[in-house]
mmCIF file of C-alpha atoms and ligand atoms in Angstrom:
data_model
loop_
_atom_site.group_PDB
_atom_site.id
_atom_site.type_symbol
_atom_site.label_atom_id
_atom_site.label_comp_id
_atom_site.label_asym_id
_atom_site.label_seq_id
_atom_site.Cartn_x
_atom_site.Cartn_y
_atom_site.Cartn_z
ATOM 1 C CA MET A 24 0.000 0.000 0.000
ATOM 2 C CA GLN A 25 1.215 3.385 -0.873
ATOM 3 C CA ARG A 26 2.060 5.795 1.905
ATOM 4 C CA TRP A 27 -0.623 8.306 0.930
ATOM 5 C CA THR A 28 -3.304 5.537 0.911
ATOM 6 C CA VAL A 29 -2.376 4.646 4.501
ATOM 7 C CA LEU A 30 -2.660 8.289 5.454
ATOM 8 C CA VAL A 31 -6.146 8.528 3.922
ATOM 9 C CA PHE A 32 -7.218 5.384 5.846
ATOM 10 C CA VAL A 33 -5.955 6.833 9.106
ATOM 11 C CA LEU A 34 -7.736 10.133 8.508
ATOM 12 C CA VAL A 35 -11.007 8.415 7.611
ATOM 13 C CA PHE A 36 -10.703 6.234 10.735
ATOM 14 C CA LEU A 37 -10.074 9.235 13.001
ATOM 15 C CA PHE A 38 -13.011 11.143 11.446
ATOM 16 C CA ALA A 39 -15.325 8.176 11.998
ATOM 17 C CA CYS A 40 -14.237 7.891 15.641
ATOM 18 C CA GLU A 41 -14.902 11.583 16.190
ATOM 19 C CA GLN A 42 -18.359 11.271 14.637
ATOM 20 C CA GLN A 43 -19.096 8.408 16.976
ATOM 21 C CA VAL A 44 -17.992 10.399 19.984
ATOM 22 C CA GLU A 45 -20.203 13.318 18.888
ATOM 23 C CA GLN A 46 -23.189 11.075 18.384
ATOM 24 C CA GLN A 47 -22.948 9.733 21.951
ATOM 25 C CA PRO A 48 -25.577 11.611 23.958
ATOM 26 C CA SER A 49 -23.717 13.637 26.578
ATOM 27 C CA PRO A 50 -24.687 12.459 30.056
ATOM 28 C CA ARG A 51 -27.251 14.861 31.628
ATOM 29 C CA PRO A 52 -26.147 16.223 35.003
ATOM 30 C CA GLU A 53 -28.033 14.528 37.808
ATOM 31 C CA PRO A 54 -30.549 16.998 39.308
ATOM 32 C CA ILE A 55 -29.582 18.019 42.800
ATOM 33 C CA ALA A 56 -31.435 16.027 45.471
ATOM 34 C CA ILE A 57 -34.208 17.989 47.186
ATOM 35 C CA GLU A 58 -32.666 17.581 50.635
ATOM 36 C CA ASP A 59 -29.429 19.144 49.372
ATOM 37 C CA ILE A 60 -31.103 22.309 48.051
ATOM 38 C CA ARG A 61 -30.475 25.513 49.990
ATOM 39 C CA ILE A 62 -32.496 28.604 49.123
ATOM 40 C CA GLY A 63 -31.301 32.033 50.285
ATOM 41 C CA PHE A 64 -34.080 34.489 51.180
ATOM 42 C CA SER A 65 -32.835 38.081 51.355
ATOM 43 C CA MET A 66 -35.507 40.339 52.851
ATOM 44 C CA ASP A 67 -35.591 44.110 53.103
ATOM 45 C CA THR A 68 -37.455 44.429 56.367
ATOM 46 C CA LEU A 69 -39.587 42.679 58.950
ATOM 47 C CA VAL A 70 -41.294 45.849 60.114
ATOM 48 C CA GLU A 71 -44.775 45.471 58.647
ATOM 49 C CA ASP A 72 -46.862 42.486 59.840
ATOM 50 C CA ARG A 73 -46.932 40.984 56.408
ATOM 51 C CA TRP A 74 -43.178 40.435 56.163
ATOM 52 C CA ILE A 75 -43.207 38.278 59.297
ATOM 53 C CA LYS A 76 -45.820 36.162 57.557
ATOM 54 C CA ASP A 77 -43.763 36.105 54.352
ATOM 55 C CA ARG A 78 -40.726 34.927 56.304
ATOM 56 C CA ASP A 79 -42.565 32.208 58.202
ATOM 57 C CA LEU A 80 -44.712 30.990 55.325
ATOM 58 C CA PHE A 81 -41.821 30.926 52.859
ATOM 59 C CA LYS A 82 -39.751 28.886 55.321
ATOM 60 C CA GLU A 83 -42.681 26.541 55.874
ATOM 61 C CA ALA A 84 -43.235 26.139 52.120
ATOM 62 C CA VAL A 85 -39.566 25.452 51.302
ATOM 63 C CA GLU A 86 -39.257 22.954 54.147
ATOM 64 C CA ALA A 87 -42.498 21.238 53.140
ATOM 65 C CA LEU A 88 -40.860 20.581 49.787
ATOM 66 C CA GLY A 89 -37.914 19.007 51.593
ATOM 67 C CA ALA A 90 -35.347 21.770 50.954
ATOM 68 C CA GLU A 91 -33.605 24.184 53.313
ATOM 69 C CA VAL A 92 -33.850 27.970 53.534
ATOM 70 C CA VAL A 93 -31.457 30.534 54.977
ATOM 71 C CA ILE A 94 -33.070 33.898 55.772
ATOM 72 C CA GLU A 95 -31.585 37.366 56.219
ATOM 73 C CA ALA A 96 -33.412 40.666 56.794
ATOM 74 C CA ALA A 97 -31.673 44.009 56.285
ATOM 75 C CA ASN A 98 -33.710 46.511 58.361
ATOM 76 C CA GLY A 99 -34.229 48.732 55.349
ATOM 77 C CA ASP A 100 -30.482 49.183 54.841
ATOM 78 C CA ASP A 101 -29.228 48.847 51.250
ATOM 79 C CA VAL A 102 -25.593 48.305 52.198
ATOM 80 C CA LEU A 103 -26.535 45.627 54.708
ATOM 81 C CA GLN A 104 -28.799 43.891 52.207
ATOM 82 C CA VAL A 105 -25.999 43.695 49.637
ATOM 83 C CA ALA A 106 -23.568 42.388 52.280
ATOM 84 C CA GLN A 107 -26.041 39.779 53.527
ATOM 85 C CA ALA A 108 -26.786 38.617 49.998
ATOM 86 C CA GLU A 109 -23.063 38.312 49.269
ATOM 87 C CA THR A 110 -22.656 36.128 52.338
ATOM 88 C CA LEU A 111 -25.554 33.970 51.182
ATOM 89 C CA ILE A 112 -24.003 33.639 47.728
ATOM 90 C CA GLN A 113 -20.616 32.701 49.175
ATOM 91 C CA SER A 114 -22.202 30.167 51.499
ATOM 92 C CA GLY A 115 -23.173 28.107 48.450
ATOM 93 C CA ILE A 116 -26.944 28.576 48.185
ATOM 94 C CA ASP A 117 -28.563 27.154 45.048
ATOM 95 C CA VAL A 118 -31.095 29.940 44.387
ATOM 96 C CA LEU A 119 -31.455 33.469 45.736
ATOM 97 C CA VAL A 120 -34.934 34.852 46.454
ATOM 98 C CA ILE A 121 -34.846 38.569 47.098
ATOM 99 C CA VAL A 122 -37.205 41.282 48.368
ATOM 100 C CA PRO A 123 -35.273 44.408 47.394
ATOM 101 C CA HIS A 124 -35.234 47.430 49.666
ATOM 102 C CA ASN A 125 -34.167 49.559 46.753
ATOM 103 C CA ALA A 126 -35.380 48.485 43.326
ATOM 104 C CA GLU A 127 -32.236 49.743 41.571
ATOM 105 C CA ALA A 128 -29.458 49.223 44.129
ATOM 106 C CA THR A 129 -30.123 45.492 44.364
ATOM 107 C CA ALA A 130 -29.194 44.918 40.708
ATOM 108 C CA ALA A 131 -25.577 44.474 41.864
ATOM 109 C CA ILE A 132 -26.611 41.442 43.904
ATOM 110 C CA VAL A 133 -28.261 39.808 40.907
ATOM 111 C CA HIS A 134 -25.074 40.229 38.927
ATOM 112 C CA LYS A 135 -22.979 38.656 41.694
ATOM 113 C CA ALA A 136 -25.381 35.739 42.082
ATOM 114 C CA HIS A 137 -25.270 35.022 38.363
ATOM 115 C CA GLN A 138 -21.484 35.138 38.341
ATOM 116 C CA ALA A 139 -21.651 32.363 40.925
ATOM 117 C CA GLY A 140 -24.138 30.406 38.797
ATOM 118 C CA ILE A 141 -27.053 31.130 41.167
ATOM 119 C CA LYS A 142 -30.479 31.985 39.741
ATOM 120 C CA VAL A 143 -32.463 34.855 41.266
ATOM 121 C CA ILE A 144 -36.177 35.304 41.968
ATOM 122 C CA SER A 145 -37.545 38.779 42.698
ATOM 123 C CA TYR A 146 -40.114 38.307 45.475
ATOM 124 C CA ASP A 147 -43.056 40.728 45.830
ATOM 125 C CA ARG A 148 -40.942 43.711 44.716
ATOM 126 C CA LEU A 149 -39.280 43.924 41.326
ATOM 127 C CA VAL A 150 -35.522 44.410 41.033
ATOM 128 C CA LYS A 151 -35.151 46.941 38.213
ATOM 129 C CA ASN A 152 -32.548 46.928 35.434
ATOM 130 C CA ALA A 153 -31.182 43.517 36.309
ATOM 131 C CA ASP A 154 -31.124 40.136 34.657
ATOM 132 C CA ILE A 155 -33.424 38.432 37.181
ATOM 133 C CA ASP A 156 -34.755 34.999 36.312
ATOM 134 C CA LEU A 157 -38.296 35.199 37.698
ATOM 135 C CA TYR A 158 -40.617 37.648 39.393
ATOM 136 C CA VAL A 159 -43.359 36.472 41.754
ATOM 137 C CA SER A 160 -45.721 39.045 43.202
ATOM 138 C CA PHE A 161 -49.272 40.352 43.296
ATOM 139 C CA ASP A 162 -50.872 42.504 40.656
ATOM 140 C CA ASN A 163 -49.774 45.708 42.334
ATOM 141 C CA GLU A 164 -51.513 48.046 39.897
ATOM 142 C CA ARG A 165 -54.709 46.217 40.758
ATOM 143 C CA VAL A 166 -54.095 47.051 44.441
ATOM 144 C CA GLY A 167 -54.279 50.749 43.589
ATOM 145 C CA GLU A 168 -57.313 50.232 41.381
ATOM 146 C CA LEU A 169 -59.173 48.441 44.169
ATOM 147 C CA GLN A 170 -58.386 51.264 46.587
ATOM 148 C CA ALA A 171 -59.554 53.975 44.197
ATOM 149 C CA GLU A 172 -62.697 52.060 43.187
ATOM 150 C CA ALA A 173 -63.734 51.643 46.814
ATOM 151 C CA MET A 174 -62.928 55.253 47.626
ATOM 152 C CA LEU A 175 -64.875 56.635 44.654
ATOM 153 C CA GLN A 176 -67.886 54.597 45.752
ATOM 154 C CA ALA A 177 -67.667 56.088 49.242
ATOM 155 C CA VAL A 178 -66.624 59.611 48.211
ATOM 156 C CA PRO A 179 -67.631 60.305 44.582
ATOM 157 C CA GLN A 180 -66.719 63.973 44.917
ATOM 158 C CA GLY A 181 -64.250 65.850 47.069
ATOM 159 C CA ASN A 182 -60.686 66.602 48.070
ATOM 160 C CA TYR A 183 -58.430 63.553 47.885
ATOM 161 C CA VAL A 184 -55.032 63.069 49.492
ATOM 162 C CA PHE A 185 -52.645 60.501 48.070
ATOM 163 C CA ILE A 186 -50.027 59.190 50.485
ATOM 164 C CA GLY A 187 -47.618 57.234 48.303
ATOM 165 C CA GLY A 188 -45.261 54.474 49.428
ATOM 166 C CA ALA A 189 -41.461 54.622 49.196
ATOM 167 C CA ALA A 190 -40.318 56.066 45.876
ATOM 168 C CA THR A 191 -37.464 53.529 45.891
ATOM 169 C CA ASP A 192 -39.960 50.642 45.758
ATOM 170 C CA ASN A 193 -41.370 49.735 42.358
ATOM 171 C CA ASN A 194 -44.610 48.562 43.988
ATOM 172 C CA ALA A 195 -45.313 52.092 45.202
ATOM 173 C CA HIS A 196 -45.222 53.297 41.592
ATOM 174 C CA LEU A 197 -47.422 50.473 40.336
ATOM 175 C CA LEU A 198 -50.013 51.097 43.034
ATOM 176 C CA LYS A 199 -50.071 54.790 42.247
ATOM 177 C CA ARG A 200 -50.490 54.104 38.531
ATOM 178 C CA GLY A 201 -53.457 51.832 39.240
ATOM 179 C CA ALA A 202 -55.101 54.264 41.649
ATOM 180 C CA PHE A 203 -54.780 57.258 39.337
ATOM 181 C CA ARG A 204 -56.006 55.255 36.344
ATOM 182 C CA VAL A 205 -59.290 54.789 38.190
ATOM 183 C CA LEU A 206 -59.399 58.328 39.622
ATOM 184 C CA GLN A 207 -58.570 60.090 36.349
ATOM 185 C CA PRO A 208 -62.091 60.285 34.863
ATOM 186 C CA ALA A 209 -63.394 61.763 38.137
ATOM 187 C CA ILE A 210 -60.450 64.187 38.201
ATOM 188 C CA ASP A 211 -61.148 65.189 34.581
ATOM 189 C CA ALA A 212 -64.826 65.680 35.379
ATOM 190 C CA GLY A 213 -63.856 68.013 38.238
ATOM 191 C CA ASP A 214 -65.441 65.724 40.827
ATOM 192 C CA VAL A 215 -62.186 64.760 42.497
ATOM 193 C CA ARG A 216 -59.401 67.173 43.342
ATOM 194 C CA VAL A 217 -56.112 65.597 44.402
ATOM 195 C CA ILE A 218 -54.918 68.258 46.807
ATOM 196 C CA TYR A 219 -51.841 66.450 48.062
ATOM 197 C CA ASP A 220 -49.677 63.721 46.565
ATOM 198 C CA GLN A 221 -46.393 62.695 48.203
ATOM 199 C CA TRP A 222 -44.147 59.647 48.554
ATOM 200 C CA THR A 223 -43.458 58.326 52.050
ATOM 201 C CA GLU A 224 -39.809 57.638 52.669
ATOM 202 C CA ASP A 225 -39.330 53.982 53.682
ATOM 203 C CA TRP A 226 -43.109 53.547 54.055
ATOM 204 C CA THR A 227 -42.893 54.602 57.717
ATOM 205 C CA PRO A 228 -46.007 55.642 59.679
ATOM 206 C CA VAL A 229 -44.095 58.625 61.086
ATOM 207 C CA ASN A 230 -43.312 60.008 57.639
ATOM 208 C CA ALA A 231 -46.889 59.355 56.528
ATOM 209 C CA ARG A 232 -48.199 61.176 59.597
ATOM 210 C CA ASP A 233 -46.000 64.182 58.819
ATOM 211 C CA ASN A 234 -47.163 64.182 55.192
ATOM 212 C CA MET A 235 -50.775 63.994 56.292
ATOM 213 C CA ARG A 236 -50.317 66.862 58.738
ATOM 214 C CA GLU A 237 -48.874 68.919 55.927
ATOM 215 C CA ALA A 238 -51.812 67.974 53.685
ATOM 216 C CA LEU A 239 -54.256 69.139 56.360
ATOM 217 C CA GLU A 240 -52.346 72.328 57.106
ATOM 218 C CA ILE A 241 -52.062 73.517 53.533
ATOM 219 C CA ASN A 242 -55.684 72.746 52.742
ATOM 220 C CA ALA A 243 -57.326 74.273 55.813
ATOM 221 C CA HIS A 244 -58.242 70.747 57.037
ATOM 222 C CA GLN A 245 -60.558 70.297 54.035
ATOM 223 C CA VAL A 246 -59.826 66.682 53.202
ATOM 224 C CA ASP A 247 -62.563 64.218 52.202
ATOM 225 C CA ALA A 248 -60.655 61.033 51.374
ATOM 226 C CA VAL A 249 -57.175 59.569 51.815
ATOM 227 C CA ILE A 250 -55.605 56.832 49.745
ATOM 228 C CA ALA A 251 -52.663 55.530 51.775
ATOM 229 C CA SER A 252 -50.329 53.078 50.081
ATOM 230 C CA ASN A 253 -50.441 50.519 52.868
ATOM 231 C CA ASP A 254 -51.908 50.028 56.317
ATOM 232 C CA ALA A 255 -48.723 51.181 58.036
ATOM 233 C CA THR A 256 -48.913 54.572 56.309
ATOM 234 C CA GLY A 257 -52.688 54.466 56.905
ATOM 235 C CA GLY A 258 -51.904 54.283 60.626
ATOM 236 C CA GLY A 259 -49.784 57.429 60.322
ATOM 237 C CA VAL A 260 -52.620 59.140 58.466
ATOM 238 C CA GLN A 261 -55.055 58.210 61.216
ATOM 239 C CA GLU A 262 -52.717 59.674 63.858
ATOM 240 C CA ALA A 263 -52.582 62.950 61.966
ATOM 241 C CA LEU A 264 -56.362 63.040 61.511
ATOM 242 C CA ALA A 265 -56.793 62.411 65.256
ATOM 243 C CA ILE A 266 -54.652 65.458 66.051
ATOM 244 C CA TYR A 267 -57.214 67.583 64.163
ATOM 245 C CA GLY A 268 -60.243 65.834 65.671
ATOM 246 C CA LEU A 269 -60.983 64.140 62.332
ATOM 247 C CA ASN A 270 -60.438 60.524 63.369
ATOM 248 C CA GLY A 271 -63.138 58.346 61.768
ATOM 249 C CA LYS A 272 -64.474 61.311 59.791
ATOM 250 C CA VAL A 273 -62.240 60.944 56.736
ATOM 251 C CA PRO A 274 -62.195 57.541 55.022
ATOM 252 C CA ILE A 275 -58.780 55.935 54.530
ATOM 253 C CA ALA A 276 -57.852 53.207 52.050
ATOM 254 C CA GLY A 277 -54.831 50.990 52.789
ATOM 255 C CA GLN A 278 -53.329 47.650 51.790
ATOM 256 C CA ASP A 279 -51.863 44.519 53.428
ATOM 257 C CA ALA A 280 -54.771 43.595 55.704
ATOM 258 C CA ASP A 281 -52.486 44.272 58.698
ATOM 259 C CA LEU A 282 -54.267 43.434 61.933
ATOM 260 C CA ALA A 283 -54.156 47.110 62.929
ATOM 261 C CA GLY A 284 -55.719 48.111 59.599
ATOM 262 C CA ILE A 285 -58.442 45.491 59.872
ATOM 263 C CA ARG A 286 -59.227 46.607 63.411
ATOM 264 C CA ARG A 287 -59.452 50.218 62.257
ATOM 265 C CA ILE A 288 -61.995 49.083 59.661
ATOM 266 C CA VAL A 289 -64.006 47.368 62.404
ATOM 267 C CA ALA A 290 -63.803 50.569 64.498
ATOM 268 C CA GLY A 291 -64.974 52.701 61.553
ATOM 269 C CA GLU A 292 -61.626 54.496 61.306
ATOM 270 C CA GLN A 293 -60.570 53.065 57.947
ATOM 271 C CA LEU A 294 -62.719 52.362 54.904
ATOM 272 C CA MET A 295 -60.906 49.425 53.369
ATOM 273 C CA THR A 296 -57.683 47.534 52.899
ATOM 274 C CA VAL A 297 -56.373 45.193 50.235
ATOM 275 C CA TYR A 298 -55.633 41.621 51.238
ATOM 276 C CA LYS A 299 -52.808 39.834 49.470
ATOM 277 C CA PRO A 300 -52.780 36.094 50.246
ATOM 278 C CA ILE A 301 -49.182 35.705 51.373
ATOM 279 C CA ARG A 302 -49.439 31.922 51.695
ATOM 280 C CA HIS A 303 -50.140 31.699 47.975
ATOM 281 C CA LEU A 304 -47.210 33.996 47.157
ATOM 282 C CA SER A 305 -44.735 32.175 49.367
ATOM 283 C CA GLN A 306 -45.774 28.713 48.173
ATOM 284 C CA THR A 307 -45.465 29.770 44.535
ATOM 285 C CA ALA A 308 -42.049 31.290 45.142
ATOM 286 C CA ALA A 309 -40.856 28.236 47.061
ATOM 287 C CA GLN A 310 -41.951 25.826 44.315
ATOM 288 C CA LEU A 311 -40.324 27.900 41.601
ATOM 289 C CA ALA A 312 -37.121 28.287 43.615
ATOM 290 C CA VAL A 313 -36.805 24.530 44.024
ATOM 291 C CA MET A 314 -37.485 23.984 40.321
ATOM 292 C CA LEU A 315 -34.784 26.487 39.378
ATOM 293 C CA ALA A 316 -32.371 24.850 41.802
ATOM 294 C CA ARG A 317 -32.985 21.481 40.130
ATOM 295 C CA GLY A 318 -32.476 22.987 36.691
ATOM 296 C CA GLU A 319 -36.060 22.163 35.713
ATOM 297 C CA GLU A 320 -37.897 23.902 32.910
ATOM 298 C CA VAL A 321 -40.248 26.583 34.301
ATOM 299 C CA GLU A 322 -43.080 27.518 31.963
ATOM 300 C CA ILE A 323 -44.437 30.995 32.548
ATOM 301 C CA SER A 324 -46.405 32.843 29.917
ATOM 302 C CA SER A 325 -46.603 36.381 31.319
ATOM 303 C CA TYR A 326 -43.822 38.906 31.450
ATOM 304 C CA VAL A 327 -43.031 42.184 33.203
ATOM 305 C CA ASN A 328 -40.439 44.576 31.830
ATOM 306 C CA ASN A 329 -37.902 45.608 34.480
ATOM 307 C CA GLY A 330 -35.953 48.021 32.291
ATOM 308 C CA LYS A 331 -33.458 45.361 31.223
ATOM 309 C CA LYS A 332 -35.588 42.464 30.065
ATOM 310 C CA GLU A 333 -39.021 40.903 29.899
ATOM 311 C CA VAL A 334 -38.998 38.976 33.148
ATOM 312 C CA PRO A 335 -41.139 35.818 33.325
ATOM 313 C CA SER A 336 -43.621 36.721 36.054
ATOM 314 C CA VAL A 337 -46.383 35.260 38.194
ATOM 315 C CA LEU A 338 -48.786 37.935 39.469
ATOM 316 C CA ILE A 339 -51.407 36.929 42.020
ATOM 317 C CA GLU A 340 -54.769 38.688 42.284
ATOM 318 C CA PRO A 341 -55.248 40.958 45.350
ATOM 319 C CA ILE A 342 -58.601 41.168 47.173
ATOM 320 C CA ALA A 343 -60.415 44.258 48.477
ATOM 321 C CA VAL A 344 -61.561 44.015 52.096
ATOM 322 C CA MET A 345 -64.408 46.179 53.413
ATOM 323 C CA ARG A 346 -66.160 46.051 56.771
ATOM 324 C CA ASP A 347 -68.663 43.478 55.517
ATOM 325 C CA THR A 348 -66.118 41.190 53.850
ATOM 326 C CA ILE A 349 -63.589 40.800 56.672
ATOM 327 C CA ASP A 350 -65.055 37.462 57.765
ATOM 328 C CA SER A 351 -65.250 35.997 54.272
ATOM 329 C CA THR A 352 -61.686 36.979 53.361
ATOM 330 C CA VAL A 353 -58.959 37.311 55.969
ATOM 331 C CA ILE A 354 -60.711 35.392 58.745
ATOM 332 C CA GLN A 355 -61.894 32.598 56.476
ATOM 333 C CA ASP A 356 -58.371 32.267 55.088
ATOM 334 C CA GLY A 357 -56.907 32.043 58.600
ATOM 335 C CA TYR A 358 -54.847 35.189 57.957
ATOM 336 C CA HIS A 359 -56.219 36.632 61.212
ATOM 337 C CA SER A 360 -58.275 34.961 63.899
ATOM 338 C CA TYR A 361 -61.797 36.086 64.733
ATOM 339 C CA ASP A 362 -60.681 36.966 68.266
ATOM 340 C CA ASP A 363 -57.734 39.039 67.067
ATOM 341 C CA VAL A 364 -60.022 41.011 64.766
ATOM 342 C CA TYR A 365 -62.996 41.523 67.063
ATOM 343 C CA GLY A 366 -61.529 40.940 70.549
ATOM 344 C CA ASN A 367 -60.643 43.678 73.017
HETATM 345 C C1 BGC B 428 -45.390 45.801 49.592
HETATM 346 C C2 BGC B 428 -46.421 46.158 50.619
HETATM 347 C C3 BGC B 428 -45.735 46.649 51.881
HETATM 348 C C4 BGC B 428 -44.718 47.732 51.557
HETATM 349 C C5 BGC B 428 -43.938 48.183 52.779
HETATM 350 C C6 BGC B 428 -44.463 46.961 49.359
HETATM 351 O O1 BGC B 428 -43.507 46.635 48.431
HETATM 352 O O2 BGC B 428 -46.020 45.401 48.382
HETATM 353 O O3 BGC B 428 -47.227 45.045 50.878
HETATM 354 O O4 BGC B 428 -46.649 47.170 52.789
HETATM 355 O O5 BGC B 428 -43.828 47.268 50.582
HETATM 356 O O6 BGC B 428 -43.157 47.181 53.286
#
């Protein structure tokens, strides 16, 4: 055999071997066992009632699935939240679930998690301008719509005050958009005058109280309705109204179905609140987190734009709660007990 024929044979043989190697299906990585999954939950705050429930119910849901959760809360401090999340990432968690204090500042955490191969779920609040993997929340525009619808029913004409949430929280903007969408026709018709409209730094009752005092002062106490962005700020509004002898005379709308808010509704000091079933939120987030950790395909058909991408999102429907629907909503759901709501 000539030398060049041998060379051709060798080349053909090598090519065939390579083809065979390529045709072998590459072994799929074994999914991580459930009991080995660790989910990091980075929370902004535990101040409002609801976040305690989020913490406990999320832990319960993750553990019910057989995985482990490590929880950190940052007391509303951006720097601390970033540091805590970094520690979680370094500790080898499989997925990071985050409630951002600041919608923009937390983008850095998402980047770091991804560099470490960890997927990120935005929980309740959207992280803006970041490559997050999933967003699980309520329909926050709907929260504002429900507030405004209830308020227009109760006060079709008059001077409205809008006490916004924290400007650094995307939910505060969504709620406001929803509320004003519903109010706009009444504003255009001249029936509703929005005489005060301010954000409330860090959603604190104290800042809301100061805003409400200012609203009353600059409008000669002529206020007919207040839309407060949650029950905590609603509590601040009530304090301010009480100072002017207006407690129970001006309807307030809130959200979260905090026990204090619900009890104000019972006492006739607040018109309504918006209940967001936290158990549903936390269970959904826990299931999705475990799926992401196992590298499973997650099929989600709705998207929310966060400034960087269309984020696959699950948005749960919120529920309006009025005096006559407390029993059939929050009590029936076991969110609050009958005694807590109506007891002394
Ligand atoms: C949440 C509200 C909460 C508020 C203050 C918002 O992002 O959607 O439920 O009351 O933050 O913590």
